[in-house]
Short mmCIF file of C-alpha atoms in Angstrom, two decimals:
data_model
loop_
_atom_site.label_atom_id
_atom_site.label_comp_id
_atom_site.label_asym_id
_atom_site.label_seq_id
_atom_site.Cartn_x
_atom_site.Cartn_y
_atom_site.Cartn_z
CA UNK A 371 0.77 12.79 -6.91
CA UNK A 372 -2.18 12.86 -4.52
CA UNK A 373 -1.84 14.50 -1.12
CA UNK A 374 -4.00 13.83 1.93
CA UNK A 375 -3.97 15.65 5.26
CA UNK A 376 -5.04 13.45 8.15
CA UNK A 377 -5.37 13.71 11.92
CA UNK A 378 -3.57 10.38 12.38
CA UNK A 379 -1.13 7.97 10.75
CA UNK A 380 -3.05 5.72 8.37
CA UNK A 381 -2.38 2.90 5.91
CA UNK A 382 -5.34 1.66 3.84
CA UNK A 383 -5.65 -1.01 1.20
CA UNK A 384 -7.73 1.38 -0.92
CA UNK A 385 -4.75 3.78 -1.14
CA UNK A 386 -2.24 1.21 -2.39
CA UNK A 387 -0.57 2.08 -5.70
CA UNK A 388 -2.24 5.51 -5.84
CA UNK A 389 1.00 7.50 -5.47
CA UNK A 390 -0.35 9.27 -2.38
CA UNK A 391 1.55 11.28 0.22
CA UNK A 392 -0.10 11.72 3.60
CA UNK A 393 0.65 14.48 6.10
CA UNK A 394 -0.44 14.31 9.72
CA UNK A 395 0.42 16.09 12.97
CA UNK A 396 1.43 14.07 16.04
CA UNK A 397 0.01 14.76 19.51
CA UNK A 398 3.25 16.64 20.26
CA UNK A 399 2.71 18.91 17.25
CA UNK A 400 5.31 17.43 14.90
CA UNK A 401 4.17 17.34 11.27
CA UNK A 402 5.07 14.13 9.43
CA UNK A 403 4.69 13.48 5.70
CA UNK A 404 5.06 9.99 4.25
CA UNK A 405 4.55 8.10 1.03
CA UNK A 406 1.71 5.64 1.56
CA UNK A 407 3.21 3.06 -0.82
CA UNK A 408 6.69 3.29 0.71
CA UNK A 409 5.29 2.87 4.24
CA UNK A 410 3.21 -0.12 3.14
CA UNK A 411 6.24 -1.82 1.57
CA UNK A 412 8.20 -1.41 4.85
CA UNK A 413 5.32 -2.62 7.06
CA UNK A 414 3.77 -5.20 4.70
CA UNK A 415 4.87 -8.41 6.45
CA UNK A 416 3.59 -7.28 9.85
CA UNK A 417 0.65 -5.25 8.64
CA UNK A 418 -1.04 -7.97 6.62
CA UNK A 419 -1.21 -10.20 9.72
CA UNK A 420 -2.84 -7.66 12.04
CA UNK A 421 -6.52 -8.20 12.96
CA UNK A 422 -7.42 -4.63 11.96
CA UNK A 423 -5.94 -5.16 8.48
CA UNK A 424 -7.65 -8.52 8.03
CA UNK A 425 -11.03 -7.14 9.08
CA UNK A 426 -11.00 -3.50 7.88
CA UNK A 427 -8.08 -3.37 5.39
CA UNK A 428 -6.80 -0.39 7.35
CA UNK A 429 -4.28 0.47 10.08
CA UNK A 430 -4.23 3.71 12.08
CA UNK A 431 -2.16 5.18 14.88
CA UNK A 432 -3.30 8.38 16.54
CA UNK A 433 -0.21 9.38 18.54
CA UNK A 434 2.83 8.83 16.32
CA UNK A 435 4.24 6.74 13.50
CA UNK A 436 5.07 3.07 14.23
CA UNK A 437 8.53 2.37 15.64
CA UNK A 438 9.57 0.44 12.53
CA UNK A 439 9.23 3.63 10.47
CA UNK A 440 11.03 6.07 12.73
CA UNK A 441 14.35 7.40 11.43
CA UNK A 442 13.61 6.17 7.89
CA UNK A 443 13.18 8.11 4.66
CA UNK A 444 9.41 7.99 4.15
CA UNK A 445 8.86 10.26 1.14
#
């Protein structure tokens, strides 16, 4: 299991199927840990259509996790 500490929520194509957990701290100071692969599977349909994903193969959010992931088991 790989673990990454980040300053923001991130999903990257290069991290798919790498069994990686990512921990980041929101602007309000809440620490969130999530499984990259689990998050990608939940967001896949929307994520793969976003311009940032099509161009950079990456999605980031600096303030919090996306609404679709809130109140879900992410690890």
